[in-house]
Coordinates of C-alpha atoms in Angstrom, one line a residue:
Chain A
M1 CA 23.0 -12.6 -43.1
N2 CA 22.1 -13.7 -46.6
S3 CA 19.2 -11.9 -48.3
H4 CA 17.1 -15.0 -48.8
F5 CA 17.1 -15.6 -45.1
S6 CA 16.3 -12.1 -44.2
K7 CA 13.4 -12.2 -46.7
K8 CA 12.1 -15.3 -45.0
I9 CA 12.3 -13.6 -41.6
I10 CA 10.4 -10.6 -43.0
S11 CA 7.8 -12.7 -44.6
I12 CA 7.1 -14.3 -41.2
F13 CA 7.5 -11.2 -39.2
I14 CA 5.3 -8.7 -41.1
P15 CA 2.1 -10.8 -41.0
M16 CA 2.8 -11.4 -37.3
L17 CA 3.1 -7.7 -36.8
C18 CA 0.0 -6.9 -38.7
F19 CA -1.9 -9.6 -36.7
T20 CA -0.7 -8.0 -33.5
F21 CA -2.0 -4.6 -34.6
V22 CA -5.3 -5.9 -35.7
A23 CA -5.6 -7.9 -32.5
S24 CA -4.8 -4.9 -30.3
A25 CA -7.2 -2.7 -32.3
E26 CA -9.9 -5.2 -31.7
G27 CA -8.8 -5.4 -28.0
K28 CA -9.2 -1.7 -27.7
K29 CA -12.9 -1.9 -28.3
T30 CA -13.3 -3.7 -25.0
I31 CA -14.0 -1.2 -22.2
T32 CA -11.8 -1.8 -19.2
L33 CA -13.4 -0.9 -16.0
A34 CA -11.3 -0.8 -12.8
L35 CA -13.0 -1.3 -9.5
N36 CA -11.5 0.0 -6.2
W37 CA -12.4 -3.2 -4.3
K38 CA -13.1 -6.9 -4.7
A39 CA -16.1 -8.3 -6.5
E40 CA -18.9 -7.7 -4.0
P41 CA -22.5 -6.8 -4.3
Q42 CA -21.7 -3.1 -4.2
F43 CA -20.5 -3.6 -7.8
G44 CA -23.3 -6.1 -8.7
G45 CA -24.8 -3.9 -11.5
F46 CA -21.5 -3.7 -13.3
Y47 CA -21.1 -7.5 -13.4
Q48 CA -24.8 -7.7 -14.5
T49 CA -23.9 -5.3 -17.3
Q50 CA -21.0 -7.6 -18.2
L51 CA -23.4 -10.6 -18.3
E52 CA -25.9 -8.7 -20.5
K53 CA -23.1 -8.1 -23.1
K54 CA -24.7 -4.9 -24.5
I55 CA -21.3 -3.4 -24.2
P56 CA -18.0 -5.4 -24.2
L57 CA -17.0 -4.8 -20.6
K58 CA -13.9 -6.1 -19.0
I59 CA -13.9 -5.6 -15.2
L60 CA -10.7 -5.4 -13.2
E61 CA -10.9 -6.0 -9.5
G62 CA -9.1 -3.7 -7.1
G63 CA -7.9 -4.1 -3.5
S64 CA -6.4 -2.3 -0.6
G65 CA -4.0 0.3 -2.0
T66 CA -4.9 -0.1 -5.7
P67 CA -4.4 3.3 -7.2
T68 CA -7.7 3.0 -9.2
I69 CA -8.3 6.8 -9.8
Q70 CA -4.7 7.3 -11.0
M71 CA -5.1 4.3 -13.4
L72 CA -8.0 6.2 -14.8
S73 CA -6.6 9.7 -15.0
F74 CA -3.4 8.4 -16.6
G75 CA -5.2 6.4 -19.2
K76 CA -4.4 2.8 -18.1
V77 CA -8.1 2.0 -18.0
D78 CA -11.2 3.4 -19.8
A79 CA -13.4 3.8 -16.8
A80 CA -13.2 3.3 -13.0
V81 CA -15.4 3.0 -10.0
V82 CA -14.2 5.3 -7.3
S83 CA -15.5 7.6 -4.6
A84 CA -16.6 11.2 -5.1
E85 CA -13.7 12.5 -2.9
E86 CA -11.2 10.7 -5.0
I87 CA -12.5 12.4 -8.1
L88 CA -12.3 15.8 -6.5
I89 CA -8.8 15.2 -5.1
S90 CA -7.6 13.9 -8.4
N91 CA -9.0 16.9 -10.3
A92 CA -7.4 19.3 -7.9
Q93 CA -4.0 17.7 -7.9
N94 CA -3.9 16.5 -11.5
P95 CA -5.7 19.2 -13.5
Q96 CA -4.0 18.2 -16.7
N97 CA -5.9 14.9 -16.8
P98 CA -9.4 15.7 -15.4
V99 CA -11.9 13.0 -14.7
V100 CA -15.7 13.2 -14.5
A101 CA -18.4 11.3 -12.7
L102 CA -21.2 9.7 -14.7
F103 CA -23.1 7.4 -12.5
A104 CA -23.3 7.2 -8.7
V105 CA -24.5 3.8 -7.5
F106 CA -25.2 4.7 -3.9
Q107 CA -27.5 7.6 -3.1
T108 CA -26.8 7.0 0.6
N109 CA -23.2 6.4 1.5
P110 CA -22.9 2.8 2.8
Q111 CA -19.7 3.4 4.8
I112 CA -20.2 2.4 8.4
W113 CA -18.4 1.9 11.6
M114 CA -19.2 -1.3 13.5
T115 CA -18.4 -2.4 17.0
R116 CA -19.5 -5.2 19.3
Q117 CA -23.1 -4.9 20.3
D118 CA -22.5 -5.6 24.0
R119 CA -20.6 -2.3 24.3
G120 CA -24.1 -0.7 24.2
F121 CA -23.2 2.1 21.9
H122 CA -25.8 4.0 19.9
S123 CA -23.8 6.3 17.7
I124 CA -20.4 7.2 16.4
A125 CA -20.3 9.9 19.1
D126 CA -20.5 7.1 21.7
V127 CA -17.6 5.3 20.1
L128 CA -15.5 8.4 20.1
N129 CA -16.3 9.4 23.6
H130 CA -15.2 6.1 25.1
P131 CA -11.7 4.6 25.3
G132 CA -11.0 2.0 22.6
L133 CA -9.4 1.3 19.3
V134 CA -10.8 2.6 16.0
A135 CA -9.4 0.9 12.9
A136 CA -9.8 3.1 9.8
Q137 CA -7.7 3.4 6.7
S138 CA -5.5 6.4 7.4
G139 CA -6.1 9.4 5.2
L140 CA -9.8 8.7 4.6
T141 CA -11.7 11.9 4.2
Y142 CA -14.4 11.0 6.6
V143 CA -11.9 10.2 9.3
Q144 CA -10.6 13.7 9.0
F145 CA -14.1 15.0 9.1
L146 CA -14.9 13.1 12.3
K147 CA -11.6 14.1 13.9
K148 CA -12.6 17.7 13.3
K149 CA -16.1 17.2 14.5
Y150 CA -15.0 15.4 17.7
P151 CA -11.7 17.0 18.6
H152 CA -11.7 15.5 22.1
S153 CA -12.3 11.9 21.3
K154 CA -10.9 9.3 23.7
V155 CA -10.0 6.6 21.1
Q156 CA -6.7 5.4 19.8
W157 CA -6.7 5.5 15.9
V158 CA -5.0 2.5 14.3
P159 CA -4.6 1.4 10.7
Y160 CA -7.2 -0.8 9.1
S161 CA -5.8 -3.6 7.0
G162 CA -9.0 -5.3 5.8
G163 CA -11.2 -8.1 7.1
I164 CA -12.6 -8.4 10.6
A165 CA -9.7 -10.0 12.4
G166 CA -9.3 -7.1 14.7
L167 CA -12.9 -7.2 15.8
I168 CA -12.6 -10.9 16.5
N169 CA -9.5 -10.5 18.7
E170 CA -10.2 -7.2 20.5
K171 CA -13.1 -6.3 22.8
N172 CA -13.0 -2.5 22.6
Y173 CA -12.6 -2.4 18.8
T174 CA -14.4 -0.4 16.2
Q175 CA -13.7 -0.7 12.6
Q176 CA -14.6 0.8 9.2
G177 CA -16.7 -1.1 6.7
F178 CA -19.4 -1.2 4.2
L179 CA -22.9 -1.8 5.5
T180 CA -23.2 -4.4 2.8
S181 CA -20.2 -6.5 3.7
E182 CA -18.2 -6.4 7.0
P183 CA -21.3 -6.6 9.3
L184 CA -22.4 -9.7 7.4
L185 CA -18.9 -11.3 7.8
A186 CA -19.1 -10.6 11.6
E187 CA -22.5 -12.1 11.8
E188 CA -21.2 -15.2 10.0
K189 CA -18.5 -15.5 12.7
G190 CA -21.1 -15.3 15.4
I191 CA -20.2 -11.8 16.6
K192 CA -23.1 -9.5 17.3
V193 CA -22.3 -6.0 16.1
S194 CA -23.9 -2.5 16.1
T195 CA -23.4 -0.5 12.9
F196 CA -23.4 3.3 12.5
L197 CA -23.7 5.0 9.1
I198 CA -21.1 7.7 8.6
A199 CA -23.8 9.5 6.5
D200 CA -25.8 10.1 9.8
E201 CA -22.9 12.3 11.0
G202 CA -23.4 14.7 8.1
F203 CA -20.9 13.3 5.7
N204 CA -22.7 11.7 2.8
P205 CA -20.8 11.9 -0.5
Y206 CA -21.6 9.8 -3.5
T207 CA -19.7 6.6 -3.5
T208 CA -19.1 3.7 -6.0
V209 CA -19.1 6.3 -8.7
L210 CA -18.5 5.5 -12.3
A211 CA -16.0 7.9 -13.8
V212 CA -14.2 8.5 -17.1
R213 CA -11.6 10.9 -18.4
K214 CA -13.0 14.2 -19.5
S215 CA -11.1 14.1 -22.7
D216 CA -12.8 10.8 -23.6
L217 CA -16.2 12.3 -22.8
K218 CA -15.4 15.1 -25.3
S219 CA -14.2 12.9 -28.1
K220 CA -16.7 10.0 -27.9
R221 CA -19.7 11.3 -26.0
Q222 CA -22.2 9.1 -27.9
E223 CA -20.3 6.0 -27.2
I224 CA -20.0 6.8 -23.5
L225 CA -23.7 7.6 -23.3
K226 CA -24.2 4.0 -24.5
W227 CA -21.9 2.7 -21.7
V228 CA -24.0 4.6 -19.1
E229 CA -27.3 3.4 -20.5
A230 CA -26.1 -0.2 -20.5
I231 CA -24.8 0.1 -16.9
R232 CA -28.0 1.7 -15.7
K233 CA -29.9 -1.2 -17.3
G234 CA -27.5 -3.5 -15.6
W235 CA -28.2 -2.0 -12.2
E236 CA -31.9 -2.0 -12.8
D237 CA -31.8 -5.7 -13.6
Y238 CA -29.5 -6.4 -10.7
L239 CA -31.8 -4.8 -8.2
K240 CA -34.7 -6.9 -9.6
N241 CA -32.8 -10.2 -9.7
P242 CA -29.3 -10.2 -8.2
L243 CA -28.8 -14.0 -8.6
P244 CA -26.9 -14.2 -11.9
A245 CA -24.4 -11.5 -11.2
N246 CA -24.0 -12.8 -7.6
Q247 CA -23.1 -16.2 -9.0
L248 CA -20.6 -14.7 -11.3
M249 CA -19.0 -12.6 -8.5
G250 CA -19.1 -15.6 -6.3
Q251 CA -16.7 -17.4 -8.7
I252 CA -14.3 -14.5 -8.7
N253 CA -14.5 -13.6 -5.0
T254 CA -14.6 -16.9 -3.2
S255 CA -14.2 -15.4 0.2
M256 CA -17.9 -14.5 0.3
D257 CA -20.5 -17.3 0.2
A258 CA -23.7 -17.3 -1.8
K259 CA -25.9 -16.6 1.2
T260 CA -23.9 -13.5 2.1
F261 CA -24.0 -12.3 -1.5
Q262 CA -27.8 -12.6 -1.4
K263 CA -28.2 -10.9 2.0
S264 CA -25.8 -8.1 1.0
S265 CA -27.5 -7.3 -2.2
E266 CA -30.8 -7.1 -0.4
L267 CA -29.4 -4.8 2.3
Q268 CA -27.9 -2.3 -0.1
K269 CA -31.1 -1.9 -2.2
K270 CA -32.5 0.9 -0.1
L271 CA -29.3 2.8 -0.3
I272 CA -29.2 2.6 -4.1
E273 CA -32.8 3.0 -5.3
A274 CA -33.7 6.4 -6.7
K275 CA -36.1 7.9 -9.3
S276 CA -33.4 7.8 -11.8
L277 CA -30.7 5.3 -10.9
G278 CA -27.2 6.8 -10.6
S279 CA -28.2 10.4 -11.1
M280 CA -26.4 13.1 -9.1
T281 CA -27.1 16.7 -8.0
E282 CA -24.9 19.7 -8.1
K283 CA -25.9 20.6 -4.5
R284 CA -24.4 17.4 -3.1
W285 CA -21.2 17.7 -5.1
D286 CA -20.9 21.3 -3.9
S287 CA -21.5 20.4 -0.3
L288 CA -18.7 17.8 -0.5
I289 CA -16.4 20.4 -2.1
Q290 CA -17.1 22.8 0.7
T291 CA -16.4 20.1 3.3
L292 CA -13.1 19.2 1.7
V293 CA -12.1 22.8 1.6
R294 CA -12.9 23.2 5.3
L295 CA -10.8 20.1 6.0
K296 CA -8.0 21.6 3.9
I297 CA -8.0 18.5 1.7
L298 CA -8.7 20.8 -1.2
A299 CA -6.7 24.0 -1.3
H300 CA -9.2 25.8 -3.4
P301 CA -12.9 25.1 -4.1
L302 CA -13.6 23.4 -7.5
K303 CA -16.6 24.0 -9.7
A304 CA -19.3 21.4 -8.8
Q305 CA -20.8 21.4 -12.3
D306 CA -17.4 20.4 -13.8
Q307 CA -17.2 17.2 -11.6
F308 CA -20.1 15.2 -12.9
I309 CA -22.6 14.9 -15.7
N310 CA -26.0 13.1 -15.8
L311 CA -25.9 11.9 -19.4
K312 CA -29.3 11.5 -20.9
Chain B
M1 CA 35.1 14.3 1.7
K2 CA 37.0 13.8 -1.5
K3 CA 35.8 10.3 -1.6
R4 CA 32.2 11.4 -1.3
M5 CA 32.5 14.0 -4.1
P6 CA 31.4 11.7 -7.0
F7 CA 28.3 10.6 -5.1
L8 CA 27.3 14.1 -4.2
L9 CA 27.9 15.5 -7.7
F10 CA 26.0 12.7 -9.4
T11 CA 23.1 13.0 -7.0
L12 CA 23.0 16.8 -7.7
F13 CA 23.0 16.0 -11.4
L14 CA 20.1 13.6 -11.1
I15 CA 18.1 16.1 -9.2
C16 CA 18.7 18.7 -11.8
V17 CA 17.7 16.4 -14.6
W18 CA 14.6 15.4 -12.8
E19 CA 13.6 19.0 -12.1
F20 CA 14.3 19.9 -15.7
L21 CA 12.2 17.0 -17.1
S22 CA 9.3 17.9 -14.8
W23 CA 9.6 21.6 -15.7
R24 CA 9.3 20.8 -19.4
S25 CA 6.3 18.6 -18.5
W26 CA 8.0 15.6 -20.0
I27 CA 7.1 13.6 -16.9
P28 CA 3.8 14.1 -15.2
E29 CA 4.1 16.0 -11.9
S30 CA 1.3 14.0 -10.2
L31 CA 3.2 10.7 -10.8
F32 CA 6.8 11.9 -10.3
P33 CA 6.7 15.1 -8.3
P34 CA 9.7 17.3 -9.0
P35 CA 12.4 17.7 -6.3
H36 CA 11.2 21.2 -5.3
Q37 CA 7.7 19.9 -4.6
V38 CA 9.1 17.1 -2.5
L39 CA 11.2 19.6 -0.6
K40 CA 8.1 21.7 -0.1
A41 CA 6.2 18.7 1.3
L42 CA 9.0 18.3 3.8
T43 CA 9.0 21.9 4.9
E44 CA 5.2 22.1 5.2
T45 CA 5.1 20.0 8.4
P46 CA 8.6 19.7 9.7
H47 CA 7.5 18.7 13.1
E48 CA 5.5 15.7 11.8
W49 CA 8.4 14.5 9.7
R50 CA 10.9 14.8 12.5
E51 CA 8.7 12.8 14.8
A52 CA 7.9 10.1 12.2
T53 CA 11.5 9.8 11.2
L54 CA 12.7 9.4 14.8
R55 CA 10.0 6.7 15.4
S56 CA 11.0 4.8 12.3
A57 CA 14.7 5.2 13.1
L58 CA 14.1 3.9 16.6
A59 CA 12.1 0.9 15.4
S60 CA 14.7 0.0 12.7
G61 CA 17.5 0.3 15.2
E62 CA 15.7 -1.9 17.7
G63 CA 14.8 -4.4 15.0
L64 CA 18.4 -4.5 13.8
L65 CA 19.8 -5.0 17.3
I66 CA 17.3 -7.8 18.0
S67 CA 18.2 -9.5 14.7
L68 CA 21.9 -9.0 15.4
A69 CA 21.7 -10.5 18.9
S70 CA 19.5 -13.4 17.9
G71 CA 21.3 -14.0 14.6
V72 CA 24.7 -14.1 16.1
L73 CA 23.6 -16.2 19.0
L74 CA 21.9 -18.8 16.8
A75 CA 24.9 -18.8 14.4
F76 CA 27.2 -19.5 17.4
I77 CA 25.0 -22.4 18.6
L78 CA 24.6 -23.9 15.1
S79 CA 28.3 -23.8 14.4
L80 CA 29.0 -25.7 17.6
F81 CA 26.4 -28.5 17.0
T82 CA 26.4 -29.8 13.5
L83 CA 23.3 -32.0 14.1
L84 CA 21.3 -29.0 15.3
K85 CA 22.4 -27.0 12.3
R86 CA 21.1 -29.7 10.0
A87 CA 17.8 -29.6 11.8
L88 CA 17.4 -25.9 12.1
L89 CA 19.0 -24.1 9.2
P90 CA 16.4 -25.1 6.6
L91 CA 13.8 -23.7 9.0
A92 CA 15.7 -20.4 9.2
V93 CA 15.1 -20.0 5.5
F94 CA 11.5 -19.3 6.4
F95 CA 12.7 -15.9 7.7
Q96 CA 14.3 -15.2 4.3
T97 CA 11.4 -16.1 2.1
V98 CA 8.5 -14.9 4.2
P99 CA 6.8 -11.9 2.5
I100 CA 6.6 -9.6 5.5
I101 CA 3.5 -7.8 4.0
A102 CA 1.6 -11.1 4.2
I103 CA 2.2 -11.8 7.9
A104 CA 2.3 -8.2 9.1
P105 CA -1.5 -8.1 9.9
L106 CA -0.9 -11.2 12.0
L107 CA 1.9 -9.5 13.9
V108 CA -0.7 -6.9 15.0
I109 CA -2.7 -9.7 16.5
Y110 CA 0.3 -11.1 18.3
F111 CA 1.9 -7.9 19.5
G112 CA -0.8 -5.3 19.3
Y113 CA -0.8 -1.9 17.6
G114 CA 2.3 0.3 17.9
L115 CA 6.0 -0.1 18.4
P116 CA 6.3 -3.8 19.3
T117 CA 4.7 -5.0 16.0
V118 CA 6.9 -2.6 14.0
V119 CA 10.1 -3.8 15.8
A120 CA 9.1 -7.4 15.3
S121 CA 8.5 -6.9 11.6
S122 CA 11.8 -5.2 11.3
A123 CA 13.7 -7.9 13.2
I124 CA 12.1 -10.7 11.2
V125 CA 13.3 -9.4 7.8
A126 CA 16.8 -8.4 9.1
F127 CA 17.4 -11.7 10.9
F128 CA 18.4 -14.0 8.1
P129 CA 21.2 -12.0 6.5
V130 CA 22.8 -11.7 10.0
L131 CA 22.5 -15.4 10.7
A132 CA 23.6 -16.6 7.2
S133 CA 26.6 -14.3 6.9
F134 CA 27.8 -14.9 10.4
L135 CA 27.4 -18.6 10.1
I136 CA 29.3 -18.7 6.8
G137 CA 32.0 -16.5 8.4
L138 CA 32.4 -18.9 11.3
E139 CA 32.7 -21.9 9.0
S140 CA 34.9 -20.6 6.2
V141 CA 38.1 -20.8 8.2
E142 CA 41.2 -21.7 6.3
K143 CA 41.9 -25.4 6.7
E144 CA 45.6 -25.0 7.7
K145 CA 44.6 -22.8 10.6
L146 CA 42.0 -25.3 11.8
E147 CA 44.7 -28.0 11.6
L148 CA 47.0 -25.9 13.6
F149 CA 44.4 -25.5 16.3
E150 CA 43.8 -29.3 16.3
L151 CA 47.5 -29.8 16.6
Y152 CA 47.6 -27.7 19.8
Q153 CA 44.5 -29.7 21.0
A154 CA 42.3 -26.7 21.2
N155 CA 38.7 -27.6 22.1
S156 CA 35.7 -26.5 20.0
W157 CA 34.9 -23.5 22.3
Q158 CA 38.5 -22.2 22.0
T159 CA 38.5 -22.7 18.3
L160 CA 35.3 -20.8 18.1
I161 CA 36.4 -17.8 20.1
K162 CA 40.0 -17.6 19.0
L163 CA 39.8 -18.6 15.4
R164 CA 36.3 -18.8 14.0
L165 CA 35.0 -15.6 15.5
P166 CA 37.8 -13.3 14.3
S167 CA 37.6 -14.7 10.8
A168 CA 33.8 -14.2 10.7
F169 CA 34.3 -10.5 11.4
L170 CA 34.2 -9.2 7.8
S171 CA 31.5 -11.7 6.8
L172 CA 29.2 -10.4 9.6
Y173 CA 29.9 -6.9 8.5
S174 CA 28.7 -7.5 5.0
G175 CA 25.6 -9.3 6.3
L176 CA 24.8 -6.4 8.5
K177 CA 25.1 -4.0 5.6
V178 CA 22.2 -5.9 3.9
A179 CA 20.3 -6.1 7.2
V180 CA 20.3 -2.4 7.7
G181 CA 18.3 -1.8 4.5
L182 CA 16.0 -4.7 5.2
A183 CA 15.4 -3.5 8.8
I184 CA 14.1 -0.3 7.4
I185 CA 11.9 -2.0 4.9
G186 CA 10.5 -4.2 7.7
T187 CA 9.8 -1.2 9.7
V188 CA 7.8 0.5 7.0
A189 CA 5.8 -2.7 6.4
G190 CA 5.1 -3.0 10.1
E191 CA 4.0 0.7 10.2
F192 CA 1.6 0.1 7.4
V193 CA -0.4 -2.2 9.7
A194 CA 0.5 -1.1 13.2
G195 CA 0.7 2.7 12.7
G196 CA 3.2 5.4 13.4
G197 CA 6.4 6.6 11.7
L198 CA 7.1 7.2 8.1
G199 CA 5.1 4.1 7.0
S200 CA 2.0 5.5 8.4
I201 CA 2.6 8.8 6.5
I202 CA 3.1 6.9 3.3
D203 CA -0.1 5.0 3.8
E204 CA -2.1 8.1 4.5
A205 CA -0.5 10.0 1.6
R206 CA -1.4 7.2 -0.8
T207 CA -5.1 7.4 0.2
Q208 CA -5.0 11.2 -0.3
Q209 CA -3.1 10.9 -3.7
R210 CA -0.3 13.0 -2.2
V211 CA 2.6 11.5 -4.2
D212 CA 4.9 14.4 -3.2
R213 CA 4.5 13.3 0.5
V214 CA 5.2 9.6 -0.5
F215 CA 8.4 10.7 -2.2
A216 CA 9.3 12.9 0.7
A217 CA 9.0 9.9 3.0
L218 CA 11.1 7.8 0.6
V219 CA 13.8 10.5 0.7
L220 CA 13.9 10.4 4.5
L221 CA 14.0 6.6 4.5
A222 CA 16.9 6.7 2.1
L223 CA 18.7 9.1 4.4
L224 CA 17.9 6.8 7.3
G225 CA 19.5 4.0 5.4
L226 CA 22.6 6.0 4.6
L227 CA 22.9 7.1 8.2
G228 CA 22.6 3.5 9.4
L229 CA 25.3 2.3 7.0
S230 CA 27.7 5.1 7.9
L231 CA 27.2 4.3 11.6
L232 CA 27.8 0.6 10.9
Q233 CA 30.9 1.5 8.9
F234 CA 32.2 3.7 11.7
V235 CA 31.7 1.0 14.4
F236 CA 33.4 -1.7 12.3
Y237 CA 36.2 0.5 11.3
T238 CA 36.9 1.4 14.9
L239 CA 36.7 -2.2 16.0
N240 CA 39.0 -3.2 13.2
K241 CA 41.5 -0.7 14.3
I242 CA 41.6 -1.8 17.9
R243 CA 41.4 -5.5 17.5
P244 CA 44.8 -7.2 17.7
Y245 CA 44.4 -9.6 14.8
A246 CA 43.5 -6.8 12.4
R247 CA 43.5 -7.4 8.7
S248 CA 44.2 -4.4 6.6
S249 CA 41.5 -1.8 7.0
E250 CA 41.4 -1.5 3.2
E251 CA 39.1 -4.5 3.1
L252 CA 36.6 -2.8 5.4
S253 CA 36.3 0.5 3.7
S254 CA 35.6 -1.0 0.3

């Protein structure tokens, strides 16, 4: 290759390289937030935060089987929305890359079971004491909790693969869900359902929890404090007026219509509202840790105070 | 045994390298669990693993047999009736391209939870390679031999049984080799939605972030695949020995 030609290449290549670096440095400033499910009202406040643009937030949707917590602990994203159990399991199994909870959206866990109303059931105990199918994602902590609580249940456990197709096609069918989404989908299809909160069975961990890596919290605490403040503001505004964020989510998740978005965001209000939105207590983290140790999901108890922080 | 030596040694070498990298913390344990951890996961609950492996093996076996029977039968029919072949073969491609994960939840609705769905899922993915390979085998007969059969005024049925079928033997064998692996993949996909077997363990382990258990299941699935292939090789080797029009067995063991 003659030297003139190589100079020419270099003169094109170097500016390109510089540009790439600058662009990626700029891109770094955007905070990537991974969700563990589709854009639904349970994440409304995060989308509201994105709309308010106080922090440059980029939200990545998740789905069934998305390894959201691993994406966070291994540094693929800056922040993630996961459940409290996922944080504990991750910290126990991957102690080199600890994560920490900053903001818990739901004070009452919205996880439910639902079944057809005409079965006349009044509780989860009724479901488990009658023959039928229960569709729940295998490996879920509360499933193990319930199996231990009701060792002589008469149901057949089957995998849950999303949606409400099973409920439509089977009579004696109970499925997992979020109070704020699946029951509304069933209603839309004209199926009358009874819903039972898992929390009423004594299993009520924080869920839809914002988490970051502990190392990041150490190195840029002030910046992360700003994130949390912006997100708290986002949630406050979303609870007052969910419409703008609902419209945004409606464009991303077209499987839910505007009416359902509206209903869902109203339904979840009472599960979220608290004196200080998103704040957590050591007592509840500790109680979850004890439960997980009893269920042998955690081999050893973790320190509750290391798992979360109420940034002020 | 001598023939297996390179494979065994290389596998051992890979395991040692993996263990070493993990021991030096060059690869994260919670993403790639070292071999000893995978082994530990296997020995923790041997009963559960045995039962799950047997279930998956049974489902894959049934799926493979169904795909073999239906694939061979359809290939027979299609090779006899050219018009039918033109009408049906493009449709059969459906079975090749369908992402089983996408229709697996529907299979649950058609067949219910449990074994039937898993077998159906396995058979669907294993079907096409059997059909395609056998059909190609039936049709790729040397022209001279065909002319000879014509000369002796053999009808199409006689040509099929005495000429096309024997010459499709090897082709079917290579199709089945592909189908064995696919049947196992189909089984796992079916188990994700219908429950049971190693697929169900993988599903559960993913939720619980137990990557060691996921890998343990993968090891067992790989062993299942190897076992299936060896069995297949044995059957075809034996058949090849006893059939009168045997080609050299060299072709088969390659």
